[in-house]
mmCIF file of C-alpha atoms in Angstrom:
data_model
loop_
_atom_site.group_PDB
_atom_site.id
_atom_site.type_symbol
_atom_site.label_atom_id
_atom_site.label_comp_id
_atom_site.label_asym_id
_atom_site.label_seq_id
_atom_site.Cartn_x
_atom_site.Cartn_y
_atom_site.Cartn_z
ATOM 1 C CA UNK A 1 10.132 -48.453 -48.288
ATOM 2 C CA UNK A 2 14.008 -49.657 -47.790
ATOM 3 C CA UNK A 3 16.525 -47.146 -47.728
ATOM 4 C CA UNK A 4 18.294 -48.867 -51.112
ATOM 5 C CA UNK A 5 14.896 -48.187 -53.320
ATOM 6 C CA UNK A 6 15.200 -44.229 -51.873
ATOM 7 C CA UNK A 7 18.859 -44.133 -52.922
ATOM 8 C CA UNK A 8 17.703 -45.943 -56.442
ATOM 9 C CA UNK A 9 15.351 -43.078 -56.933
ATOM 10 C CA UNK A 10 17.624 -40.643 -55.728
ATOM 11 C CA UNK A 11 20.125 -41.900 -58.241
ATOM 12 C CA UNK A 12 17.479 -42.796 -60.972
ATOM 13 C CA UNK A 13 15.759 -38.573 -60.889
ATOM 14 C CA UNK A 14 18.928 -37.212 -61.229
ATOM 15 C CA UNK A 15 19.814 -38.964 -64.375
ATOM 16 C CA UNK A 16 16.866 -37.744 -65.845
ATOM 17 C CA UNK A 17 16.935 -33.582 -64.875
ATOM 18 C CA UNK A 18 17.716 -33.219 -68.193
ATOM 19 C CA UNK A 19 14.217 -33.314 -68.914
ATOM 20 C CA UNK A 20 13.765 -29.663 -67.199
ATOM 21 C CA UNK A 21 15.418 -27.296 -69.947
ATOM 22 C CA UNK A 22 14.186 -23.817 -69.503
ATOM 23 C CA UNK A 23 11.628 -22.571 -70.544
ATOM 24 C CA UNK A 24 11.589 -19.990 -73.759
ATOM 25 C CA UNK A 25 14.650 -17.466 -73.311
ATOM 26 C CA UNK A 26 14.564 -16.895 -69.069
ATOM 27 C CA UNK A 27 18.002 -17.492 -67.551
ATOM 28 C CA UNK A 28 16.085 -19.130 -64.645
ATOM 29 C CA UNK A 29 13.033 -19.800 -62.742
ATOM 30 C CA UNK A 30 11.103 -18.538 -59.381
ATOM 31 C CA UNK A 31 8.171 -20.501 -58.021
ATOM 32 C CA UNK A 32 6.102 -18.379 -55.072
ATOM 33 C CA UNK A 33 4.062 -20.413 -52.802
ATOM 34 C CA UNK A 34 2.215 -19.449 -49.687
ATOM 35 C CA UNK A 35 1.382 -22.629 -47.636
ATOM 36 C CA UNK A 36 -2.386 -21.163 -45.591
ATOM 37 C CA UNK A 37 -1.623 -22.583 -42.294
ATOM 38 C CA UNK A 38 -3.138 -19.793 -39.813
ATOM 39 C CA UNK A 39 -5.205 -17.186 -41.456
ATOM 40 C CA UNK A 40 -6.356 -16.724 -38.078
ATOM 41 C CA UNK A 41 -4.234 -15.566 -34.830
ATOM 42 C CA UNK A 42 -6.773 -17.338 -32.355
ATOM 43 C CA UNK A 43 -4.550 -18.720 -29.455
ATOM 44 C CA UNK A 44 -0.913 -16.733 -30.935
ATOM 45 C CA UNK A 45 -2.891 -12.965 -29.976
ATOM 46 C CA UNK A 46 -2.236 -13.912 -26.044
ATOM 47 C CA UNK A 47 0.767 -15.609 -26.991
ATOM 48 C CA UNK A 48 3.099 -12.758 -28.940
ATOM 49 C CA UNK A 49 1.381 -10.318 -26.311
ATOM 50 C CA UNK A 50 3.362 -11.924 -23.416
ATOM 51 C CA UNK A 51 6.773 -12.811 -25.580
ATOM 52 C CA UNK A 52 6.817 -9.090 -27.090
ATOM 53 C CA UNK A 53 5.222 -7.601 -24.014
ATOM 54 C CA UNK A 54 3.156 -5.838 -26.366
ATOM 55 C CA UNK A 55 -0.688 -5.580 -25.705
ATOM 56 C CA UNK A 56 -0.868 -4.655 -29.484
ATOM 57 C CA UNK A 57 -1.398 -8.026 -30.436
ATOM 58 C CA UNK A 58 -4.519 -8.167 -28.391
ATOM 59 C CA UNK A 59 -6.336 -6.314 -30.861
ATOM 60 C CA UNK A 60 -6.484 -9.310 -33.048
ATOM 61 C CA UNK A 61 -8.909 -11.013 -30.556
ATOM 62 C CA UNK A 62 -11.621 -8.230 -31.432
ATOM 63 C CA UNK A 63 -13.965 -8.549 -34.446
ATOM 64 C CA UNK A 64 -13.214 -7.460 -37.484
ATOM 65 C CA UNK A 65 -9.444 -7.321 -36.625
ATOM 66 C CA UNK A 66 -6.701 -9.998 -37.698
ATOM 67 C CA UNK A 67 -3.243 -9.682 -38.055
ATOM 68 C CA UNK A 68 -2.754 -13.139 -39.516
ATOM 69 C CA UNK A 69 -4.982 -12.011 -42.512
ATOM 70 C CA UNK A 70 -2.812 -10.724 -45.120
ATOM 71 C CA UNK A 71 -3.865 -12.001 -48.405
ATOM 72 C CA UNK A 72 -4.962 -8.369 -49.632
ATOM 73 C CA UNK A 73 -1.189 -7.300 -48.836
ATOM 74 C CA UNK A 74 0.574 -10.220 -50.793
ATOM 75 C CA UNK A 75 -2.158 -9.904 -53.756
ATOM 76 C CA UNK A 76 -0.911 -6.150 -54.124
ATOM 77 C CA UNK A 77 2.739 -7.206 -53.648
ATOM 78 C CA UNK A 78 2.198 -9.730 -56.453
ATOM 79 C CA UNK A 79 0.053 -7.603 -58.366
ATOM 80 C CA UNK A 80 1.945 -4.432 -58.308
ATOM 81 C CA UNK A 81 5.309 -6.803 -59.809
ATOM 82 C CA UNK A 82 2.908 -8.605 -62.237
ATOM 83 C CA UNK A 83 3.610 -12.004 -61.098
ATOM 84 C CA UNK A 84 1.195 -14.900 -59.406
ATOM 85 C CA UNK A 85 1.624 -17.226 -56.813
ATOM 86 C CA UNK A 86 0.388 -20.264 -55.518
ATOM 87 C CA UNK A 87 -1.738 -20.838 -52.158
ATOM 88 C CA UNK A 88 -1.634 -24.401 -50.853
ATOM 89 C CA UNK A 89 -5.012 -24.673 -48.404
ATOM 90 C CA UNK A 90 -5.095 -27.013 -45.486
ATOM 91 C CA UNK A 91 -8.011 -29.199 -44.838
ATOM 92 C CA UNK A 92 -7.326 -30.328 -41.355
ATOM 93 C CA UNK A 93 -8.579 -31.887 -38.314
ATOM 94 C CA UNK A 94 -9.424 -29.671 -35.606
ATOM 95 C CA UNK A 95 -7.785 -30.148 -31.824
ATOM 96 C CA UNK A 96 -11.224 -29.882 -29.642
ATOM 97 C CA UNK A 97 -13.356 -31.540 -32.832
ATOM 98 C CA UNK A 98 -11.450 -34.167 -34.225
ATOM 99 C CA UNK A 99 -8.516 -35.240 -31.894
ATOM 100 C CA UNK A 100 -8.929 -37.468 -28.795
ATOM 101 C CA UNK A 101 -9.585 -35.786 -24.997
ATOM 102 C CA UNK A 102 -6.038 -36.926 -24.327
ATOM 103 C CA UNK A 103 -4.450 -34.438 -26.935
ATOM 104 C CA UNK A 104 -6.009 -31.479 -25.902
ATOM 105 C CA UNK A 105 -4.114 -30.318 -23.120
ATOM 106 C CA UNK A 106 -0.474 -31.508 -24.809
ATOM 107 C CA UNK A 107 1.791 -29.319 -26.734
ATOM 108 C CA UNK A 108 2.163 -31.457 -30.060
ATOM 109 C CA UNK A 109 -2.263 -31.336 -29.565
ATOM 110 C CA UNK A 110 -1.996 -27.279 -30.018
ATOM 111 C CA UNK A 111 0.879 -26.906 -32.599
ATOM 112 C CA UNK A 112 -0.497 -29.640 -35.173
ATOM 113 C CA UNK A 113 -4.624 -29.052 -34.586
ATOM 114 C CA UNK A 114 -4.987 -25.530 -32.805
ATOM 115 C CA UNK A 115 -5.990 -22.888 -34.577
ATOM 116 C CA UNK A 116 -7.267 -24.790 -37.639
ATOM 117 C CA UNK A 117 -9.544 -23.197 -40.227
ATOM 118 C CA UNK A 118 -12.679 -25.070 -42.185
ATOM 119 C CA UNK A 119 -13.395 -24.588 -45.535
ATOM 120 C CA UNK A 120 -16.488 -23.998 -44.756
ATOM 121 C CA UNK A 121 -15.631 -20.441 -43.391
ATOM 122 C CA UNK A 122 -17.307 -18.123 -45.770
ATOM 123 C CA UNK A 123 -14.671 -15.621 -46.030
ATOM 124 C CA UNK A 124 -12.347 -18.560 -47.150
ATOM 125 C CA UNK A 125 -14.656 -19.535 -49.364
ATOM 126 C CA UNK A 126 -14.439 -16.121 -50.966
ATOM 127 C CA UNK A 127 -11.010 -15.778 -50.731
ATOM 128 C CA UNK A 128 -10.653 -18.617 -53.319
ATOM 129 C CA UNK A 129 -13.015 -17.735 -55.362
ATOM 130 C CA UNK A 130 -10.840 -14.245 -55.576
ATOM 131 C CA UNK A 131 -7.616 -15.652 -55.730
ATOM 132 C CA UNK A 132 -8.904 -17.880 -58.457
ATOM 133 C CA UNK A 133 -10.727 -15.161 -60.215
ATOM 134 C CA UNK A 134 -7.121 -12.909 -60.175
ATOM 135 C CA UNK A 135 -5.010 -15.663 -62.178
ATOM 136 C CA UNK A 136 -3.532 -17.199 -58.944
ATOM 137 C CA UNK A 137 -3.041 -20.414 -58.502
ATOM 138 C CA UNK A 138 -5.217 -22.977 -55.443
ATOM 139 C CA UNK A 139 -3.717 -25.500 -54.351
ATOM 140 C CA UNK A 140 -3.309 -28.350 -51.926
ATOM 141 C CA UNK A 141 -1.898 -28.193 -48.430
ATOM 142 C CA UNK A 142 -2.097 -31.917 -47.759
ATOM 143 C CA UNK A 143 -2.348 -32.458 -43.918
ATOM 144 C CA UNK A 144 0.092 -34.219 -41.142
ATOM 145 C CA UNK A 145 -1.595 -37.517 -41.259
ATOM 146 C CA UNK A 146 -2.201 -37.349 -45.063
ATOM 147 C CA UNK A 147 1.081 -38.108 -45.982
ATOM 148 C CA UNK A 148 0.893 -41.992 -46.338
ATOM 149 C CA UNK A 149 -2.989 -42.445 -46.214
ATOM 150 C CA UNK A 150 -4.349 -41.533 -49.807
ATOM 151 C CA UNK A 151 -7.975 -42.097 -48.819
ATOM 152 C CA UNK A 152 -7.273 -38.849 -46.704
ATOM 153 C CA UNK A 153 -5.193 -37.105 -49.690
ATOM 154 C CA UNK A 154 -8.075 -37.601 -52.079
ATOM 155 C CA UNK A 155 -10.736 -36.167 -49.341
ATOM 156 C CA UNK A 156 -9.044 -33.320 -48.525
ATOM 157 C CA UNK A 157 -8.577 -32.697 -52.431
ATOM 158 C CA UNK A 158 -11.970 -33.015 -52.814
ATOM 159 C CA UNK A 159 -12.542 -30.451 -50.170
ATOM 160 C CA UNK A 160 -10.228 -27.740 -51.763
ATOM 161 C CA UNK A 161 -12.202 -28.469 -55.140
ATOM 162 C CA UNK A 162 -15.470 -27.998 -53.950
ATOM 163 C CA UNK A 163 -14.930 -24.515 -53.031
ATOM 164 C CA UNK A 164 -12.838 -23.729 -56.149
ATOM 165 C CA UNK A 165 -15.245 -25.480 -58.085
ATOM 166 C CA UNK A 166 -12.599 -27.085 -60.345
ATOM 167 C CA UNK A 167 -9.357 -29.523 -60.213
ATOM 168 C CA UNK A 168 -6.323 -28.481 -58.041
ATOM 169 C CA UNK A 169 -3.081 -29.107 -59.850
ATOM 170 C CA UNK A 170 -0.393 -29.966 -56.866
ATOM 171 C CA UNK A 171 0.487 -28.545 -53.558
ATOM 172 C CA UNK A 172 2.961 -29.319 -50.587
ATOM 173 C CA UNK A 173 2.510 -31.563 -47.918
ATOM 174 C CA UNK A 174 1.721 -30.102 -44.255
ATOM 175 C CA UNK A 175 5.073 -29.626 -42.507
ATOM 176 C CA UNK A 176 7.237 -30.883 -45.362
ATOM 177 C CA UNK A 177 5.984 -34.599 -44.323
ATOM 178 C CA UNK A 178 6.059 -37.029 -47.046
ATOM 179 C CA UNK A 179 6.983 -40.674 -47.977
ATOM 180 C CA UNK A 180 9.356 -41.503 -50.701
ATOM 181 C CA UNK A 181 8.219 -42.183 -53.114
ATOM 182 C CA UNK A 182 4.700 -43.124 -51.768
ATOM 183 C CA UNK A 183 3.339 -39.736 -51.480
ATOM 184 C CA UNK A 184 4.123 -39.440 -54.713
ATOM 185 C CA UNK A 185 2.174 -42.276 -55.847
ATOM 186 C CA UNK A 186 -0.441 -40.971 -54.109
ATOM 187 C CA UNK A 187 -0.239 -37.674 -55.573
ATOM 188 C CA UNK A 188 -0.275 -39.105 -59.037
ATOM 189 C CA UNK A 189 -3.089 -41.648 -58.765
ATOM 190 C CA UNK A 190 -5.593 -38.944 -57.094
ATOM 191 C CA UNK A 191 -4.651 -36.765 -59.928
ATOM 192 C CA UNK A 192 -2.226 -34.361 -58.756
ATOM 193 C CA UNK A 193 0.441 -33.257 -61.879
ATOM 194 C CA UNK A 194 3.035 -31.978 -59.223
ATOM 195 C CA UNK A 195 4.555 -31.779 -55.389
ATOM 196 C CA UNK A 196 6.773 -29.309 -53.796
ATOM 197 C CA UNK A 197 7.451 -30.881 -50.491
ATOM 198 C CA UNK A 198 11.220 -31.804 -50.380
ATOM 199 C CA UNK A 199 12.765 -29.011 -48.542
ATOM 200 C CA UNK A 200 13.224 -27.870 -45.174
ATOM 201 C CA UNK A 201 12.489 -25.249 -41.950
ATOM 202 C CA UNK A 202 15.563 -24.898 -41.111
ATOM 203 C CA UNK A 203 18.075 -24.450 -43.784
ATOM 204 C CA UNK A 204 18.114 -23.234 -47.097
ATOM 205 C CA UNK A 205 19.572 -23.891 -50.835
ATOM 206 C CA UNK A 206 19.690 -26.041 -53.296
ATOM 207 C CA UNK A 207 20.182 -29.200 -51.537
ATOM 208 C CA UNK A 208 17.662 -31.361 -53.930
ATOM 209 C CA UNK A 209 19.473 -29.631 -57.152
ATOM 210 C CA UNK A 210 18.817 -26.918 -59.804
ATOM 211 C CA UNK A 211 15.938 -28.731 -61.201
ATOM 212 C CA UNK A 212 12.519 -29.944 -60.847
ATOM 213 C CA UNK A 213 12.662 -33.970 -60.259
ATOM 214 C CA UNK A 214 10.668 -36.619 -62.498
ATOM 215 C CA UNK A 215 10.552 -39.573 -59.894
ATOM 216 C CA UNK A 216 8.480 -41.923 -62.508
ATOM 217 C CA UNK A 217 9.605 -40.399 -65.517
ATOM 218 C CA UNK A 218 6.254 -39.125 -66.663
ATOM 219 C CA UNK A 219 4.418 -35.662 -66.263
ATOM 220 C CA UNK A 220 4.694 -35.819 -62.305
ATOM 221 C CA UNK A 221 6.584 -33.106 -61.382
ATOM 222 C CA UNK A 222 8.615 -32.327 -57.951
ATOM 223 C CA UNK A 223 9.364 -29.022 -57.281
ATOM 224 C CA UNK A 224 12.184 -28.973 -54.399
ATOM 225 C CA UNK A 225 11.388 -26.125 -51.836
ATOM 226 C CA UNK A 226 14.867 -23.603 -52.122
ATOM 227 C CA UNK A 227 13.909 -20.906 -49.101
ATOM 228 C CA UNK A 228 10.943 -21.416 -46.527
ATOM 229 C CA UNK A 229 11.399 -17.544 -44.921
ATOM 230 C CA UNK A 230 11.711 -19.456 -41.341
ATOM 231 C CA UNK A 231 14.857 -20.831 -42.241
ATOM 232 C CA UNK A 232 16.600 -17.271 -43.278
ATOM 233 C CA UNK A 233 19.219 -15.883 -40.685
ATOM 234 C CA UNK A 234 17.820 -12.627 -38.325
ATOM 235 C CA UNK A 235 15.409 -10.834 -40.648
ATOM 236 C CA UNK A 236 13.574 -9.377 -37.797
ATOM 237 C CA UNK A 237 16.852 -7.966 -36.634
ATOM 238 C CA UNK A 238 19.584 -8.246 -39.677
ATOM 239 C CA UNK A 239 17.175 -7.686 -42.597
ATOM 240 C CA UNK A 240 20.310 -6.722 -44.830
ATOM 241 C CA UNK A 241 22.478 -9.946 -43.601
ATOM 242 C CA UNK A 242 19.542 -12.079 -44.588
ATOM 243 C CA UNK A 243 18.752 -10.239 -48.065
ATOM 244 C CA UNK A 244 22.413 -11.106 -48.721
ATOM 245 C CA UNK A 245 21.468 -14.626 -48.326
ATOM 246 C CA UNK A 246 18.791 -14.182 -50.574
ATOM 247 C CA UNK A 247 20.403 -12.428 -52.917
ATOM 248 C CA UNK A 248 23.315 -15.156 -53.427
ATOM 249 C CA UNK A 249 21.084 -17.813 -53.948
ATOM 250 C CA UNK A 250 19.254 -15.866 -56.882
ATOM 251 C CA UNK A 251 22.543 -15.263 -58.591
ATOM 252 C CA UNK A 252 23.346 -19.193 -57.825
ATOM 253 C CA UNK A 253 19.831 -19.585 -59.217
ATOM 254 C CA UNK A 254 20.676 -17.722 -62.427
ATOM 255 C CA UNK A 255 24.355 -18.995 -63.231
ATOM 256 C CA UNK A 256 22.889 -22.092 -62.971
ATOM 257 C CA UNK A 257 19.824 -22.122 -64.511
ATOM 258 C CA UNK A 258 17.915 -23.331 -62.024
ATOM 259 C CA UNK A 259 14.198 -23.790 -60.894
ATOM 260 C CA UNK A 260 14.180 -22.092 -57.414
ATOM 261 C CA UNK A 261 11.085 -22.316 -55.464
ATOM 262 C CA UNK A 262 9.980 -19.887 -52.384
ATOM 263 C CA UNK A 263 7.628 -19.906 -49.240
ATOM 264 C CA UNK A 264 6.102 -17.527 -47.450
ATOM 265 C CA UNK A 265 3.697 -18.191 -44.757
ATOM 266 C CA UNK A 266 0.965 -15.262 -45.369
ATOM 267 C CA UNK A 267 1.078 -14.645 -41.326
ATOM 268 C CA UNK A 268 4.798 -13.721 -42.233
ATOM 269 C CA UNK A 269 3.291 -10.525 -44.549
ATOM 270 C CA UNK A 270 2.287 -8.861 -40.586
ATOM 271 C CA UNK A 271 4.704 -5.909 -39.946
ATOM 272 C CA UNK A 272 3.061 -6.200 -36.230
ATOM 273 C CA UNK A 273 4.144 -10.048 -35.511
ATOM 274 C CA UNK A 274 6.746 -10.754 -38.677
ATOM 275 C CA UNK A 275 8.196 -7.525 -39.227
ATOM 276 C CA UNK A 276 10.669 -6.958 -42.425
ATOM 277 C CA UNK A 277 9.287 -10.446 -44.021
ATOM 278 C CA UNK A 278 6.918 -8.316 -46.704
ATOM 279 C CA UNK A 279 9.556 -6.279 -48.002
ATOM 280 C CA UNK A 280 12.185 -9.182 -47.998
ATOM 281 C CA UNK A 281 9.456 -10.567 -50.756
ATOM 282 C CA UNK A 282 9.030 -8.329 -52.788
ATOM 283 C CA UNK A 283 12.760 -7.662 -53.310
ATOM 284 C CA UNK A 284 13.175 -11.088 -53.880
ATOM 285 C CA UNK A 285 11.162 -10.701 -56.402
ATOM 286 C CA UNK A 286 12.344 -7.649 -58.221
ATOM 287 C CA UNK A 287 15.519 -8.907 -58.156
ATOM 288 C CA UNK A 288 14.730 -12.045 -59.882
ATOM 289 C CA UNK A 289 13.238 -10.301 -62.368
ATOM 290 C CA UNK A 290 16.127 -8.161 -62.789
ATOM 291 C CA UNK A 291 18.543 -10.972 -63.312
ATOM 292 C CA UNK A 292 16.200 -12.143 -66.201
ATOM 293 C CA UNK A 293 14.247 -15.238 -64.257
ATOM 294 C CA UNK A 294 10.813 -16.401 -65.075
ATOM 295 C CA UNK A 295 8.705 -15.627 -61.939
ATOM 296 C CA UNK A 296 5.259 -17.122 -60.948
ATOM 297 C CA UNK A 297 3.172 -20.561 -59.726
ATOM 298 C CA UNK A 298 4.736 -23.748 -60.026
ATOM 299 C CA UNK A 299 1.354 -24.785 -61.864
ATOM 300 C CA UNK A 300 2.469 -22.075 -64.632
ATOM 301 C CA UNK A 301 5.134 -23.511 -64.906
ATOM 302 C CA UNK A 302 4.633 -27.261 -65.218
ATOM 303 C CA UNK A 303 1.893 -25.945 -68.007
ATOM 304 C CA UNK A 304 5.188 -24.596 -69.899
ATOM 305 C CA UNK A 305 7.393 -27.535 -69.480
ATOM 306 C CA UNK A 306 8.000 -29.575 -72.189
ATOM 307 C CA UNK A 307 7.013 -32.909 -70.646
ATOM 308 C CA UNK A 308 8.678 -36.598 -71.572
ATOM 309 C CA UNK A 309 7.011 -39.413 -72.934
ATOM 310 C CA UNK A 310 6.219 -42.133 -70.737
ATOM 311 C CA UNK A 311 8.537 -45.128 -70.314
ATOM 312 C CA UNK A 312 10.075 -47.718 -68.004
ATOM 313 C CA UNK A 313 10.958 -46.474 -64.771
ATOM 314 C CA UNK A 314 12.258 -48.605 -61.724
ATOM 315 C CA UNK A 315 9.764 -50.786 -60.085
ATOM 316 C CA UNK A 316 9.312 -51.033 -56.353
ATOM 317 C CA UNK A 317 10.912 -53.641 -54.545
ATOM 318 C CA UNK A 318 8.282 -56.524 -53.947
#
């Protein structure tokens, strides 16, 4: 890919926002996404115990008790507020399974493939079948290496399907990795309708726009990431100083009419290791809904777009 096709593209999506009026008489929209990295606190338990100096965090090393496991929490949030999200599942490789000896003992070995959940875990397994069950969306949490390899996209798609037992719609890439426009293409051709990886960890706005992007000018969608909750200022220790920042970018959101698109780890819903995170949600929420925004899955969403009809969009070079 050369840096002038990325600019064309660039240049060539923005032309065409126009595309994303909004939809019936909301002044704006919020997308909720929960990327499933960690539902377990495995190797983080010891961890948080020696950075808080708090044994508390022990206790999620004993059966039955896990402070990573929060979906029951966000499902009442949600619930409670009559709105859905979407939960992007990860189908990675595991450090002591999949990766080379030589990994194991590095750092980059334990933050990419430690800690890694299979789909195969039964209460995973149910947990979609719930999620799906309660109008929320299931998605695709493509993993590190997946970005440029669609061979692995399409596996790991098929993996996610299996459980839910039918097609996932879109997701976002582990990490925010992805290829322009490649990932895209591979998105598209293994049947994907939309992606919301553009974004970042550490800062926040509406650096890709106010809209959702059209990078072929078809029904592929790109949802640009607004907020990932790592990237807000002190909400541990300034939760008012960082609802502020929330708060101005919904009332950018709404004068602008924008598509604005959230995440929220679920491991940030524990008051014990993410504390203030939960309750930053929901009034993101409330407020949204307050200022007259449309609120729920980017899937919903794309299914209430009016979409273009297909034509001639920029080839690649060569």
């Amino acid at each position: 890919m050369t840096d002038d096709y990325t600019s064309m593209i660039d240049d060539y999506t923005s032309m065409i926002d126009d595309y994303t009026s909004m939809i019936d008489d909301y002044n704006f929209a919020l997308c909720l996404t929960h990327d499933v990295d960690r539902p377990y606190k495995t190797f983080h338990a010891p961890l948080y115990a020696l950075r808080d100096r708090d044994p508390e965090h022990l206790r999620s090393l004993l059966p039955g008790t896990n402070s990573f496991w929060t979906f029951d929490r966000i499902m009442d949030i949600e619930d409670d507020l009559g709105v859905r999200s979407a939960f992007y599942f990860l189908s990675e490789q595991r450090l002591f399974r999949d990766r080379p000896p030589r990994e194991w003992l590095t750092k980059d070995g334990w933050r990419l493939f430690a800690g890694r959940y299979s789909l195969d875990d039964r209460r995973l397994r149910d947990l979609i079948c719930e999620l799906d069950a309660g109008g929320w969306e299931v998605g695709l949490h493509g993993s590190y290496e997946s970005p440029t390899d669609r061979q692995r996209l399409a596996a790991e798609k098929r993996t996610v399907e299996c459980v839910l037992g039918k097609p996932v719609r879109g997701g976002r890439q582990h990490y925010l990795r992805h290829s322009v426009p490649e990932t895209w293409e591979h998105h598209q051709a293994i049947g994907l309708d939309y992606d919301c990886s553009p974004g970042s960890a550490e800062s926040y706005g509406f650096d890709h726009g106010y809209s959702i992007r059209r990078p072929f000018d078809d029904e592929f969608v790109v949802f640009p990431l607004t907020i990932m909750e790592l990237a807000l200022p002190s909400v541990e220790t300034d939760p008012e100083g960082a609802w502020r920042e929330c708060e101005r970018l919904l009332e950018e959101a709404a004068d602008n009419g924008a598509v604005m698109t959230v995440l929220w780890h679920p491991r940030f819903f524990s008051e014990l290791d993410f504390p203030n995170y939960a309750e930053l949600y929901r009034r993101l929420i409330e407020r949204a809904q307050e200022l007259g925004g449309w609120v729920g899955s980017p899937g919903a969403y794309y299914d209430r777009l009016d979409h273009p009809t297909p034509s001639i969009a920029p080839r690649r070079p060569g």
